[in-house]
Amino acid sequence: MSNAYFHIEEPKNEHYLSYAPGTPERDELKKTLTELKKDELEIPAVINGKEIKTDRTIDLHPPHDLNHKLGTVHLCGEKEVKQAIEGALEARQKWAETPWQDRAAIFLRAADIITGPWRSKMNAVTMLAQSKTPHQSEIESVGELADFLRFNAWYLTKIYKDQPYSPDGMWNRVEYRPLEGFVFAVSPFNFTAIAGNLPAAPALCGNVVIWKPSIESVYSSWFVLQALKAAGLPDGVIQFLPGEGADVGDPALESEHLSGLHFTGSEGTFNHLWKTIGKNIDKYRTYPRIVGETGGKDFIFAHNSADIDRLVPATVRGAFEYQGQKCSAASRMYVPKSIWDDFSKKLKAEVKNVKMGDVEDFSNFMGAVISRKAFDKISEYIDYVKESDDAEIIAGGGYDDSKGYFIEPTVVVTTDPKFRTMKEEIFGPVLTIYVYEDEKFEETLDLCDGTSKYALTGAIWARDRYTINHMANRLKNSAGNFYINDKPTGAVVNQQPFGGARKSGTNDKAGSMVNLYRWISMRSIKETYAGPKEFEYPYMGEEK
Ligand code: NAD
């Protein structure tokens, strides 16, 4: 056992490559896409390091190219979950007792693999699995994922260094133990980085993890697992169990050894998981930590002093990048009447310029939405608007699933600030705008705060400083990530810790120390050098 105090240099955020014409990374990415598409991949479960094939599989296709088959995935159920929990608990002691620097080295090395030799592979699999453009893929499956891995290792050393005060005659210490049991990590489809961080953050802290990736993005999640393996992650520490939600979720939440849930996904799923944990509470040996980041109805609120020429591109990017499938994507907007003509003219013109199509054609700004289910849900919202008297579509509104799940960037204008598409999470490229009377600025701020149950991200646009300050105060609880004169998307690890409140989640800020605190259980140790030899206190002495 080493006896030195090691430290990790403060990381820097990963620099993004441009993939502009003529760059070497562009050529390499194109080559990797072609190579990957030559082979079909068979994705198994991985339990104790062994690949497990079940008798149930489904086929995987890029959302933008449904005729192409990426491969198949084997689906798990109760039998595999039980095996995985047993194996994880066996691996637990050795992993928990592994010195922190050895654990950290694995995740730091994985970050270097992802940003180095595997960079184009991580991008290509994310483009194919989730229909991301090269830029959208680069910023998260490479940039954000590496940032999560590097900064979390560094944050952990800061936590471990934090020790209590010791007066004379004693030594007080705190140990940061992993949780007793296993952590259940359940990831959403939309970010390869989140899929990686959900199991990796608790594992870094010494926990063993059952990871249920989303079937919709399992193709890219598989490569995250492979990168961790290539970096030296021991067998059994992260068990990989693809499957339909409840098939994996129910048996995992039944286990008496559940010690934590690390979830990102929709509010409905999180509510269900929380209720199930509540129902099972008497079974557990320990109170499970529950961390969940969920939905959003993210806003842009413009004041009449807003800089329209900057607001327009921020709106297009904020609402339509990655097809509006970022939890932070702008989906409702408030614009004052005095700037509406100018703003709407420019916005319509820009939306017309948005190119959508196969993400392997690098000239596209948007790809397809993730699945048949998402396509149906989003197109139903668009049809609802088309039939409504309280709203009209001023840009987009078309959809087509003949080649892939394509939905046009769609701008709706409503006269009802509580219109359905101002309130409900659609999770697609649909932005609804309410045009307010300038003199109703204050009431409209209240509307913005009170219209949705979510509070994930929001952006305000104004030039006047007093107004900015006023808006920021009035909307204090409306968003966990709040932007001033910027789009509400694009949070960066260690710069804007990410998470919302209200029905957007527990706000345990992914990519910050706060998140890591949920995966450790402190043990306070007091050591006394010379304790008293008698039990009586001085006040008990006889009076003279
Ligand atoms: P989802 O809720 O449909 O699925 C998320 C995960 O939960 C998937 O792996 C799914 O298979 C699993 N699941 C479903 N039912 C389950 C069950 N009974 N037991 C165990 N697991 C179960 O969400 P999605 O469509 O993958 O992702 C989109 C949602 O995620 C949106 O609501 C979006 O806002 C949210 N999101 C939030 C954040 C954030 O940081 N707040 C980030 C990304 C995505």
PDB file of N, CA and C and ligand atoms in Angstrom, residues 184 186-191 194 212-216 243-250 253 263-270 272-273 276 292-296 298 325-328 370 373 425 427 454 456 498-500 504-505 510, ligand 1:
ATOM      1  N   PHE A 184     -28.059   1.540  -8.975  1.00  0.00           N
ATOM      2  CA  PHE A 184     -28.760   1.231 -10.225  1.00  0.00           C
ATOM      3  C   PHE A 184     -28.710   2.481 -11.102  1.00  0.00           C
ATOM      4  N   VAL A 186     -29.641   4.249 -14.611  1.00  0.00           N
ATOM      5  CA  VAL A 186     -30.606   4.113 -15.715  1.00  0.00           C
ATOM      6  C   VAL A 186     -30.446   5.323 -16.621  1.00  0.00           C
ATOM      7  N   SER A 187     -30.043   5.070 -17.878  1.00  0.00           N
ATOM      8  CA  SER A 187     -29.679   6.214 -18.722  1.00  0.00           C
ATOM      9  C   SER A 187     -30.688   6.479 -19.844  1.00  0.00           C
ATOM     10  N   PRO A 188     -30.764   7.751 -20.290  1.00  0.00           N
ATOM     11  CA  PRO A 188     -31.681   8.131 -21.364  1.00  0.00           C
ATOM     12  C   PRO A 188     -31.002   7.960 -22.719  1.00  0.00           C
ATOM     13  N   PHE A 189     -31.756   8.187 -23.789  1.00  0.00           N
ATOM     14  CA  PHE A 189     -31.187   7.967 -25.122  1.00  0.00           C
ATOM     15  C   PHE A 189     -30.327   9.133 -25.597  1.00  0.00           C
ATOM     16  N   ASN A 190     -30.545  10.334 -25.040  1.00  0.00           N
ATOM     17  CA  ASN A 190     -30.144  11.503 -25.823  1.00  0.00           C
ATOM     18  C   ASN A 190     -28.684  11.934 -25.694  1.00  0.00           C
ATOM     19  N   PHE A 191     -27.965  11.498 -24.675  1.00  0.00           N
ATOM     20  CA  PHE A 191     -26.559  11.899 -24.539  1.00  0.00           C
ATOM     21  C   PHE A 191     -25.685  10.692 -24.205  1.00  0.00           C
ATOM     22  N   ILE A 194     -24.065  11.405 -20.866  1.00  0.00           N
ATOM     23  CA  ILE A 194     -24.869  11.125 -19.661  1.00  0.00           C
ATOM     24  C   ILE A 194     -24.910   9.620 -19.425  1.00  0.00           C
ATOM     25  N   LYS A 212     -28.427   0.063 -16.669  1.00  0.00           N
ATOM     26  CA  LYS A 212     -29.395  -0.240 -17.723  1.00  0.00           C
ATOM     27  C   LYS A 212     -29.370   0.895 -18.739  1.00  0.00           C
ATOM     28  N   PRO A 213     -28.703   0.661 -19.882  1.00  0.00           N
ATOM     29  CA  PRO A 213     -28.671   1.714 -20.894  1.00  0.00           C
ATOM     30  C   PRO A 213     -30.020   1.785 -21.601  1.00  0.00           C
ATOM     31  N   SER A 214     -30.254   2.878 -22.310  1.00  0.00           N
ATOM     32  CA  SER A 214     -31.468   2.988 -23.116  1.00  0.00           C
ATOM     33  C   SER A 214     -31.284   2.116 -24.361  1.00  0.00           C
ATOM     34  N   ILE A 215     -32.302   1.360 -24.718  1.00  0.00           N
ATOM     35  CA  ILE A 215     -32.227   0.523 -25.930  1.00  0.00           C
ATOM     36  C   ILE A 215     -32.024   1.420 -27.158  1.00  0.00           C
ATOM     37  N   GLU A 216     -32.622   2.615 -27.091  1.00  0.00           N
ATOM     38  CA  GLU A 216     -32.591   3.501 -28.262  1.00  0.00           C
ATOM     39  C   GLU A 216     -31.181   4.002 -28.576  1.00  0.00           C
ATOM     40  N   GLY A 243     -32.138  -3.693 -21.783  1.00  0.00           N
ATOM     41  CA  GLY A 243     -33.445  -4.349 -21.660  1.00  0.00           C
ATOM     42  C   GLY A 243     -34.553  -3.331 -21.682  1.00  0.00           C
ATOM     43  N   GLU A 244     -35.775  -3.824 -21.760  1.00  0.00           N
ATOM     44  CA  GLU A 244     -36.922  -2.924 -21.669  1.00  0.00           C
ATOM     45  C   GLU A 244     -37.006  -2.455 -20.221  1.00  0.00           C
ATOM     46  N   GLY A 245     -37.522  -1.219 -20.032  1.00  0.00           N
ATOM     47  CA  GLY A 245     -37.504  -0.594 -18.704  1.00  0.00           C
ATOM     48  C   GLY A 245     -37.827  -1.506 -17.538  1.00  0.00           C
ATOM     49  N   ALA A 246     -39.086  -1.933 -17.475  1.00  0.00           N
ATOM     50  CA  ALA A 246     -39.532  -2.666 -16.286  1.00  0.00           C
ATOM     51  C   ALA A 246     -38.890  -4.044 -16.174  1.00  0.00           C
ATOM     52  N   ASP A 247     -38.509  -4.654 -17.303  1.00  0.00           N
ATOM     53  CA  ASP A 247     -37.910  -6.000 -17.252  1.00  0.00           C
ATOM     54  C   ASP A 247     -36.619  -5.992 -16.437  1.00  0.00           C
ATOM     55  N   VAL A 248     -35.885  -4.889 -16.534  1.00  0.00           N
ATOM     56  CA  VAL A 248     -34.653  -4.764 -15.756  1.00  0.00           C
ATOM     57  C   VAL A 248     -34.943  -4.000 -14.459  1.00  0.00           C
ATOM     58  N   GLY A 249     -35.783  -2.963 -14.579  1.00  0.00           N
ATOM     59  CA  GLY A 249     -36.036  -2.077 -13.439  1.00  0.00           C
ATOM     60  C   GLY A 249     -36.704  -2.786 -12.271  1.00  0.00           C
ATOM     61  N   ASP A 250     -37.755  -3.558 -12.540  1.00  0.00           N
ATOM     62  CA  ASP A 250     -38.499  -4.163 -11.422  1.00  0.00           C
ATOM     63  C   ASP A 250     -37.616  -5.072 -10.570  1.00  0.00           C
ATOM     64  N   LEU A 253     -35.029  -3.048  -8.539  1.00  0.00           N
ATOM     65  CA  LEU A 253     -35.571  -2.280  -7.406  1.00  0.00           C
ATOM     66  C   LEU A 253     -36.136  -3.182  -6.311  1.00  0.00           C
ATOM     67  N   PHE A 263     -30.432   8.260 -12.074  1.00  0.00           N
ATOM     68  CA  PHE A 263     -31.347   8.239 -13.215  1.00  0.00           C
ATOM     69  C   PHE A 263     -31.318   9.558 -13.983  1.00  0.00           C
ATOM     70  N   THR A 264     -31.416   9.465 -15.293  1.00  0.00           N
ATOM     71  CA  THR A 264     -31.783  10.613 -16.125  1.00  0.00           C
ATOM     72  C   THR A 264     -32.770  10.103 -17.159  1.00  0.00           C
ATOM     73  N   GLY A 265     -33.850  10.838 -17.331  1.00  0.00           N
ATOM     74  CA  GLY A 265     -34.876  10.427 -18.286  1.00  0.00           C
ATOM     75  C   GLY A 265     -36.129  11.237 -18.036  1.00  0.00           C
ATOM     76  N   SER A 266     -37.278  10.661 -18.372  1.00  0.00           N
ATOM     77  CA  SER A 266     -38.497  11.466 -18.280  1.00  0.00           C
ATOM     78  C   SER A 266     -39.048  11.485 -16.854  1.00  0.00           C
ATOM     79  N   GLU A 267     -39.856  12.494 -16.609  1.00  0.00           N
ATOM     80  CA  GLU A 267     -40.474  12.662 -15.292  1.00  0.00           C
ATOM     81  C   GLU A 267     -41.322  11.434 -14.944  1.00  0.00           C
ATOM     82  N   GLY A 268     -42.093  10.946 -15.938  1.00  0.00           N
ATOM     83  CA  GLY A 268     -42.991   9.820 -15.672  1.00  0.00           C
ATOM     84  C   GLY A 268     -42.226   8.593 -15.209  1.00  0.00           C
ATOM     85  N   THR A 269     -41.107   8.303 -15.887  1.00  0.00           N
ATOM     86  CA  THR A 269     -40.313   7.129 -15.492  1.00  0.00           C
ATOM     87  C   THR A 269     -39.726   7.332 -14.090  1.00  0.00           C
ATOM     88  N   PHE A 270     -39.232   8.537 -13.839  1.00  0.00           N
ATOM     89  CA  PHE A 270     -38.617   8.796 -12.527  1.00  0.00           C
ATOM     90  C   PHE A 270     -39.660   8.677 -11.413  1.00  0.00           C
ATOM     91  N   HIS A 272     -42.265   6.857 -11.428  1.00  0.00           N
ATOM     92  CA  HIS A 272     -42.558   5.432 -11.263  1.00  0.00           C
ATOM     93  C   HIS A 272     -41.454   4.749 -10.433  1.00  0.00           C
ATOM     94  N   LEU A 273     -40.197   5.076 -10.761  1.00  0.00           N
ATOM     95  CA  LEU A 273     -39.087   4.429 -10.040  1.00  0.00           C
ATOM     96  C   LEU A 273     -39.094   4.851  -8.568  1.00  0.00           C
ATOM     97  N   THR A 276     -41.832   3.071  -6.746  1.00  0.00           N
ATOM     98  CA  THR A 276     -41.493   1.654  -6.534  1.00  0.00           C
ATOM     99  C   THR A 276     -40.510   1.525  -5.370  1.00  0.00           C
ATOM    100  N   GLY A 292     -32.241  11.949  -9.631  1.00  0.00           N
ATOM    101  CA  GLY A 292     -32.914  11.873 -10.937  1.00  0.00           C
ATOM    102  C   GLY A 292     -32.987  13.236 -11.593  1.00  0.00           C
ATOM    103  N   GLU A 293     -32.545  13.292 -12.829  1.00  0.00           N
ATOM    104  CA  GLU A 293     -32.682  14.517 -13.629  1.00  0.00           C
ATOM    105  C   GLU A 293     -33.703  14.210 -14.710  1.00  0.00           C
ATOM    106  N   THR A 294     -34.736  15.022 -14.795  1.00  0.00           N
ATOM    107  CA  THR A 294     -35.875  14.652 -15.642  1.00  0.00           C
ATOM    108  C   THR A 294     -36.192  15.729 -16.691  1.00  0.00           C
ATOM    109  N   GLY A 295     -37.454  15.955 -16.936  1.00  0.00           N
ATOM    110  CA  GLY A 295     -37.879  16.735 -18.097  1.00  0.00           C
ATOM    111  C   GLY A 295     -37.718  18.244 -17.962  1.00  0.00           C
ATOM    112  N   GLY A 296     -38.093  18.945 -19.008  1.00  0.00           N
ATOM    113  CA  GLY A 296     -38.008  20.401 -18.991  1.00  0.00           C
ATOM    114  C   GLY A 296     -39.038  21.020 -19.921  1.00  0.00           C
ATOM    115  N   ASP A 298     -38.294  24.377 -21.308  1.00  0.00           N
ATOM    116  CA  ASP A 298     -37.300  25.433 -21.155  1.00  0.00           C
ATOM    117  C   ASP A 298     -37.677  26.667 -21.973  1.00  0.00           C
ATOM    118  N   GLN A 325     -34.137  17.640 -28.949  1.00  0.00           N
ATOM    119  CA  GLN A 325     -34.152  16.508 -28.012  1.00  0.00           C
ATOM    120  C   GLN A 325     -33.083  16.649 -26.932  1.00  0.00           C
ATOM    121  N   LYS A 326     -32.707  17.894 -26.623  1.00  0.00           N
ATOM    122  CA  LYS A 326     -31.882  18.111 -25.440  1.00  0.00           C
ATOM    123  C   LYS A 326     -32.864  18.456 -24.335  1.00  0.00           C
ATOM    124  N   CYS A 327     -32.586  17.958 -23.138  1.00  0.00           N
ATOM    125  CA  CYS A 327     -33.507  18.287 -22.040  1.00  0.00           C
ATOM    126  C   CYS A 327     -33.548  19.787 -21.834  1.00  0.00           C
ATOM    127  N   SER A 328     -32.507  20.489 -22.278  1.00  0.00           N
ATOM    128  CA  SER A 328     -32.396  21.934 -22.082  1.00  0.00           C
ATOM    129  C   SER A 328     -32.953  22.739 -23.258  1.00  0.00           C
ATOM    130  N   ILE A 370     -35.498  10.348 -32.486  1.00  0.00           N
ATOM    131  CA  ILE A 370     -34.889   9.069 -32.105  1.00  0.00           C
ATOM    132  C   ILE A 370     -35.670   7.810 -32.507  1.00  0.00           C
ATOM    133  N   LYS A 373     -41.788   5.988 -31.686  1.00  0.00           N
ATOM    134  CA  LYS A 373     -42.615   6.518 -30.589  1.00  0.00           C
ATOM    135  C   LYS A 373     -42.470   8.046 -30.510  1.00  0.00           C
ATOM    136  N   GLU A 425     -43.948  18.928 -22.049  1.00  0.00           N
ATOM    137  CA  GLU A 425     -42.678  18.613 -22.699  1.00  0.00           C
ATOM    138  C   GLU A 425     -42.959  17.789 -23.956  1.00  0.00           C
ATOM    139  N   PHE A 427     -40.371  17.299 -26.421  1.00  0.00           N
ATOM    140  CA  PHE A 427     -39.081  16.670 -26.697  1.00  0.00           C
ATOM    141  C   PHE A 427     -38.870  16.441 -28.193  1.00  0.00           C
ATOM    142  N   TYR A 454     -42.069  22.258 -14.749  1.00  0.00           N
ATOM    143  CA  TYR A 454     -40.621  22.011 -14.802  1.00  0.00           C
ATOM    144  C   TYR A 454     -39.823  23.277 -14.469  1.00  0.00           C
ATOM    145  N   LEU A 456     -36.014  23.512 -15.503  1.00  0.00           N
ATOM    146  CA  LEU A 456     -34.682  23.021 -15.867  1.00  0.00           C
ATOM    147  C   LEU A 456     -33.790  24.150 -16.388  1.00  0.00           C
ATOM    148  N   PHE A 498     -24.990  21.094 -14.146  1.00  0.00           N
ATOM    149  CA  PHE A 498     -26.297  20.993 -14.797  1.00  0.00           C
ATOM    150  C   PHE A 498     -27.357  20.265 -13.971  1.00  0.00           C
ATOM    151  N   GLY A 499     -28.554  20.863 -13.930  1.00  0.00           N
ATOM    152  CA  GLY A 499     -29.702  20.193 -13.316  1.00  0.00           C
ATOM    153  C   GLY A 499     -30.756  21.215 -12.953  1.00  0.00           C
ATOM    154  N   GLY A 500     -32.001  20.757 -12.887  1.00  0.00           N
ATOM    155  CA  GLY A 500     -33.098  21.673 -12.582  1.00  0.00           C
ATOM    156  C   GLY A 500     -33.826  21.264 -11.328  1.00  0.00           C
ATOM    157  N   SER A 504     -38.213  18.925 -12.615  1.00  0.00           N
ATOM    158  CA  SER A 504     -37.093  18.620 -13.512  1.00  0.00           C
ATOM    159  C   SER A 504     -36.028  17.777 -12.820  1.00  0.00           C
ATOM    160  N   GLY A 505     -36.251  17.447 -11.558  1.00  0.00           N
ATOM    161  CA  GLY A 505     -35.303  16.533 -10.941  1.00  0.00           C
ATOM    162  C   GLY A 505     -34.808  16.982  -9.589  1.00  0.00           C
ATOM    163  N   ALA A 510     -25.125  17.171 -12.199  1.00  0.00           N
ATOM    164  CA  ALA A 510     -24.144  16.304 -12.866  1.00  0.00           C
ATOM    165  C   ALA A 510     -22.908  17.130 -13.201  1.00  0.00           C
TER     166      ALA A 510
HETATM  167  P1  NAD B   1     -37.335   7.654 -20.628  1.00  0.00           P
HETATM  168  O1  NAD B   1     -37.869   8.037 -19.292  1.00  0.00           O
HETATM  169  O2  NAD B   1     -38.286   7.120 -21.621  1.00  0.00           O
HETATM  170  O3  NAD B   1     -36.213   6.526 -20.458  1.00  0.00           O
HETATM  171  C1  NAD B   1     -35.074   6.741 -19.651  1.00  0.00           C
HETATM  172  C2  NAD B   1     -34.537   5.390 -19.213  1.00  0.00           C
HETATM  173  O4  NAD B   1     -35.464   4.818 -18.281  1.00  0.00           O
HETATM  174  C3  NAD B   1     -34.404   4.377 -20.362  1.00  0.00           C
HETATM  175  O5  NAD B   1     -33.230   3.622 -20.181  1.00  0.00           O
HETATM  176  C4  NAD B   1     -35.633   3.514 -20.167  1.00  0.00           C
HETATM  177  O6  NAD B   1     -35.516   2.219 -20.712  1.00  0.00           O
HETATM  178  C5  NAD B   1     -35.689   3.477 -18.653  1.00  0.00           C
HETATM  179  N1  NAD B   1     -36.940   2.997 -18.070  1.00  0.00           N
HETATM  180  C6  NAD B   1     -38.197   3.206 -18.484  1.00  0.00           C
HETATM  181  N2  NAD B   1     -39.071   2.570 -17.656  1.00  0.00           N
HETATM  182  C7  NAD B   1     -38.330   1.950 -16.711  1.00  0.00           C
HETATM  183  C8  NAD B   1     -38.615   1.124 -15.581  1.00  0.00           C
HETATM  184  N3  NAD B   1     -39.864   0.802 -15.266  1.00  0.00           N
HETATM  185  N4  NAD B   1     -37.586   0.659 -14.844  1.00  0.00           N
HETATM  186  C9  NAD B   1     -36.307   0.981 -15.159  1.00  0.00           C
HETATM  187  N5  NAD B   1     -35.975   1.738 -16.205  1.00  0.00           N
HETATM  188  C10 NAD B   1     -36.964   2.231 -16.975  1.00  0.00           C
HETATM  189  O7  NAD B   1     -36.536   8.909 -21.200  1.00  0.00           O
HETATM  190  P2  NAD B   1     -35.807   9.072 -22.615  1.00  0.00           P
HETATM  191  O8  NAD B   1     -36.851   9.156 -23.666  1.00  0.00           O
HETATM  192  O9  NAD B   1     -34.715   8.083 -22.758  1.00  0.00           O
HETATM  193  O10 NAD B   1     -35.112  10.491 -22.430  1.00  0.00           O
HETATM  194  C11 NAD B   1     -35.798  11.688 -22.633  1.00  0.00           C
HETATM  195  C12 NAD B   1     -36.186  12.305 -21.310  1.00  0.00           C
HETATM  196  O11 NAD B   1     -35.019  12.506 -20.526  1.00  0.00           O
HETATM  197  C13 NAD B   1     -36.790  13.693 -21.480  1.00  0.00           C
HETATM  198  O12 NAD B   1     -37.867  13.834 -20.596  1.00  0.00           O
HETATM  199  C14 NAD B   1     -35.639  14.635 -21.104  1.00  0.00           C
HETATM  200  O13 NAD B   1     -36.051  15.888 -20.636  1.00  0.00           O
HETATM  201  C15 NAD B   1     -34.962  13.828 -20.038  1.00  0.00           C
HETATM  202  N6  NAD B   1     -33.568  14.227 -19.868  1.00  0.00           N
HETATM  203  C16 NAD B   1     -33.267  15.007 -18.798  1.00  0.00           C
HETATM  204  C17 NAD B   1     -31.963  15.433 -18.587  1.00  0.00           C
HETATM  205  C18 NAD B   1     -31.615  16.300 -17.413  1.00  0.00           C
HETATM  206  O14 NAD B   1     -30.440  16.455 -17.110  1.00  0.00           O
HETATM  207  N7  NAD B   1     -32.597  16.859 -16.723  1.00  0.00           N
HETATM  208  C19 NAD B   1     -30.956  15.053 -19.489  1.00  0.00           C
HETATM  209  C20 NAD B   1     -31.300  14.229 -20.559  1.00  0.00           C
HETATM  210  C21 NAD B   1     -32.617  13.826 -20.738  1.00  0.00           C
END
